[in-house]
Amino acid sequence: MMLCVRPYVQVTAEYRLTDEQGNVLDQSPDSEPLSYLHGTGQLLPGLEAAMEGCQLSDRVIVTLTPGQAFGEHRPELVFEAVRDNLPEGVELASGMTLTPGGQQGRFSLRVVSLTEKGAMLDGNHPYAGKTLTWQLEITHLEDRKPPIDTGSDHTPIKWVGLND
């Protein structure tokens, strides 16, 4: 029986991402091929659902609305930041991405433009508000074992006496 995409299968796929006008936003091999562990929430849910059951060499075309992809563009996430609130010693330029400290890369601000006071920043995902189409071809599948559930995700309490 041929391996198919299901939970705990490592999937590698060549892809091409386009917007509604057919403009190519990203593709492999210019960047890295898509590689993820299926069923672990690493992909957008609609994209992962479309891949379920596919086999090696299958081609998949998936179109997702903004609500299914990166959300609607939210104007309240575009704002002006004064220079004192921007990173010190960094020469800002339009298009660059800033990642606030302590967020471990989970939140990014894109510099839209420089202003007299500082910079206009946009906290929306770059593809927010866009209907996106992925064209994928599965190039590699590898079965992985699910993690062993020990029933406990913590260290047991070690009791000590007051005089210890």
XYZ file of N, CA and C in Angstrom, residues 63 66 137:
9
model
N -7.361 27.060 -3.190
C -7.593 28.501 -3.078
C -8.254 28.776 -1.747
N -9.318 35.187 2.382
C -8.589 35.803 3.488
C -8.957 35.193 4.846
N 2.994 20.179 -5.577
C 3.291 18.826 -6.062
C 4.085 18.123 -4.970
